[in-house]
């Protein structure tokens, strides 16, 4: 993977938008995706809950990428 930042360097707001864009390209929407504002020092990204069909599509997209 190129362009991946170390955890201490990554901005969770930027990471959320980068992930949102990548998921969108795969036709996947995580409505609750965003920076976790409850723990800003940890730099966490909140993925939220998704329907089972969305989770299956996400797994499929990850597998496709893994076999490329």
Coordinates of N, CA and C in Angstrom, one line a residue:
X1 N 0.8 -1.2 0.0 CA 0.0 0.0 0.0 C 0.9 1.2 0.0
X2 N 0.7 2.1 -0.9 CA 1.4 3.3 -1.0 C 0.5 4.5 -0.4
X3 N 1.2 5.4 0.2 CA 0.4 6.6 0.7 C -0.3 6.4 2.0
X4 N 0.0 5.3 2.7 CA -0.6 5.0 4.0 C 0.2 5.7 5.1
X5 N -0.5 6.5 5.9 CA 0.2 7.2 7.0 C 0.2 6.3 8.2
X6 N 1.2 6.6 9.1 CA 1.2 6.0 10.4 C 0.1 6.5 11.2
X7 N -0.4 5.7 12.2 CA -1.5 6.1 13.0 C -1.4 7.5 13.7
X8 N -0.2 7.8 14.2 CA -0.1 9.1 14.9 C -0.1 10.3 13.9
X9 N 0.1 10.0 12.6 CA 0.1 11.1 11.6 C -1.3 11.3 10.9
X10 N -2.2 10.3 11.0 CA -3.4 10.4 10.3 C -4.5 11.2 11.0
X11 N -5.1 12.1 10.2 CA -6.2 12.9 10.7 C -7.5 12.1 10.5
X12 N -8.3 11.9 11.6 CA -9.5 11.1 11.4 C -10.5 11.7 10.5
X13 N -10.6 13.0 10.4 CA -11.5 13.6 9.5 C -11.1 13.4 8.1
X14 N -9.9 13.5 7.8 CA -9.4 13.2 6.4 C -9.5 11.8 6.1
X15 N -9.2 10.9 7.0 CA -9.3 9.5 6.8 C -10.7 9.1 6.6
X16 N -11.7 9.7 7.3 CA -13.1 9.4 7.0 C -13.5 9.8 5.6
X17 N -13.1 10.9 5.1 CA -13.4 11.3 3.8 C -12.8 10.5 2.7
X18 N -11.5 10.1 3.0 CA -10.8 9.2 2.0 C -11.5 7.9 1.9
X19 N -11.9 7.3 3.1 CA -12.6 6.1 3.2 C -14.0 6.2 2.5
X20 N -14.7 7.3 2.8 CA -16.0 7.5 2.2 C -15.9 7.5 0.7
X21 N -14.9 8.2 0.2 CA -14.7 8.2 -1.3 C -14.5 6.8 -1.9
X22 N -13.6 6.1 -1.2 CA -13.2 4.7 -1.7 C -14.4 3.8 -1.7
X23 N -15.2 3.9 -0.6 CA -16.4 3.1 -0.5 C -17.4 3.5 -1.5
X24 N -17.6 4.7 -1.7 CA -18.5 5.2 -2.8 C -18.2 4.7 -4.1
X25 N -16.9 4.6 -4.5 CA -16.4 4.1 -5.7 C -16.8 2.6 -5.9
X26 N -16.9 1.9 -4.7 CA -17.3 0.5 -4.7 C -18.9 0.4 -4.6
X27 N -19.6 1.5 -4.5 CA -21.0 1.5 -4.4 C -21.5 1.2 -3.0
X28 N -20.7 1.5 -2.0 CA -21.0 1.2 -0.6 C -21.1 2.5 0.2
X29 N -22.1 2.6 1.0 CA -22.3 3.8 1.8 C -22.4 3.3 3.3
X30 N -21.6 3.9 4.1 CA -21.7 3.8 5.6 C -22.2 5.1 6.1
X31 N -23.5 5.2 6.4 CA -24.1 6.4 6.8 C -23.5 7.1 8.1
X32 N -23.0 6.3 9.0 CA -22.5 6.8 10.2 C -21.0 7.0 10.2
X33 N -20.3 6.9 9.0 CA -18.9 7.0 8.9 C -18.5 8.5 9.3
X34 N -17.5 8.6 10.1 CA -17.0 9.9 10.5 C -16.0 9.8 11.6
X35 N -15.4 11.0 11.9 CA -14.4 11.0 13.0 C -15.0 10.8 14.3
X36 N -14.4 10.1 15.2 CA -15.0 9.9 16.5 C -14.6 11.1 17.4
X37 N -15.5 12.0 17.6 CA -15.3 13.2 18.4 C -15.2 13.0 19.9
X38 N -15.6 11.8 20.4 CA -15.5 11.5 21.8 C -14.1 11.2 22.3
X39 N -13.2 10.9 21.4 CA -11.8 10.6 21.8 C -10.8 11.2 20.8
X40 N -10.8 12.5 20.6 CA -9.9 13.1 19.6 C -8.4 12.7 19.7
X41 N -7.9 12.5 20.9 CA -6.5 12.2 21.1 C -6.2 10.8 20.5
X42 N -7.1 9.9 20.3 CA -6.9 8.6 19.8 C -6.9 8.6 18.3
X43 N -7.5 9.6 17.7 CA -7.6 9.6 16.2 C -8.5 8.5 15.6
X44 N -9.6 8.2 16.3 CA -10.4 7.1 15.8 C -11.4 7.5 14.7
X45 N -11.8 6.5 13.9 CA -12.8 6.7 12.9 C -14.0 5.8 13.2
X46 N -15.1 6.4 13.3 CA -16.4 5.7 13.6 C -16.9 5.1 12.4
X47 N -17.1 3.8 12.3 CA -17.6 3.2 11.1 C -19.1 3.0 11.2
X48 N -19.6 2.9 12.4 CA -21.1 2.7 12.6 C -21.6 1.3 12.3
X49 N -22.9 1.2 12.3 CA -23.5 0.0 12.0 C -24.1 0.0 10.6
X50 N -24.1 -1.2 10.0 CA -24.6 -1.3 8.6 C -25.5 -2.6 8.5
X51 N -26.4 -2.5 7.5 CA -27.2 -3.7 7.2 C -26.4 -4.9 6.8
X52 N -26.9 -6.1 6.9 CA -26.1 -7.3 6.6 C -25.7 -7.3 5.1
X53 N -26.6 -6.8 4.2 CA -26.3 -6.8 2.8 C -25.1 -5.8 2.5
X54 N -25.1 -4.7 3.2 CA -23.9 -3.8 3.0 C -22.6 -4.4 3.5
X55 N -22.7 -5.1 4.6 CA -21.5 -5.8 5.2 C -21.0 -6.9 4.2
X56 N -21.9 -7.6 3.5 CA -21.6 -8.6 2.5 C -20.9 -7.9 1.3
X57 N -21.4 -6.8 0.9 CA -20.8 -6.1 -0.3 C -19.5 -5.5 0.1
X58 N -19.3 -5.1 1.3 CA -18.0 -4.6 1.8 C -17.0 -5.7 1.8
X59 N -17.4 -6.9 2.3 CA -16.5 -8.0 2.3 C -16.1 -8.4 0.9
X60 N -17.1 -8.4 0.0 CA -16.8 -8.8 -1.4 C -15.8 -7.8 -2.0
X61 N -16.0 -6.5 -1.8 CA -15.1 -5.5 -2.3 C -13.7 -5.7 -1.8
X62 N -13.5 -6.0 -0.5 CA -12.2 -6.3 0.1 C -11.6 -7.5 -0.5
X63 N -12.4 -8.5 -0.7 CA -11.8 -9.8 -1.3 C -11.4 -9.5 -2.8
X64 N -12.1 -8.7 -3.5 CA -11.8 -8.4 -4.9 C -10.4 -7.7 -4.9
X65 N -10.3 -6.8 -4.0 CA -9.0 -6.0 -3.9 C -7.8 -6.9 -3.5
X66 N -8.1 -7.9 -2.7 CA -7.1 -8.8 -2.2 C -6.6 -9.7 -3.3
X67 N -7.4 -10.0 -4.2 CA -7.1 -11.0 -5.3 C -6.5 -10.2 -6.5
X68 N -6.5 -8.9 -6.5 CA -6.0 -8.1 -7.6 C -4.5 -8.1 -7.7

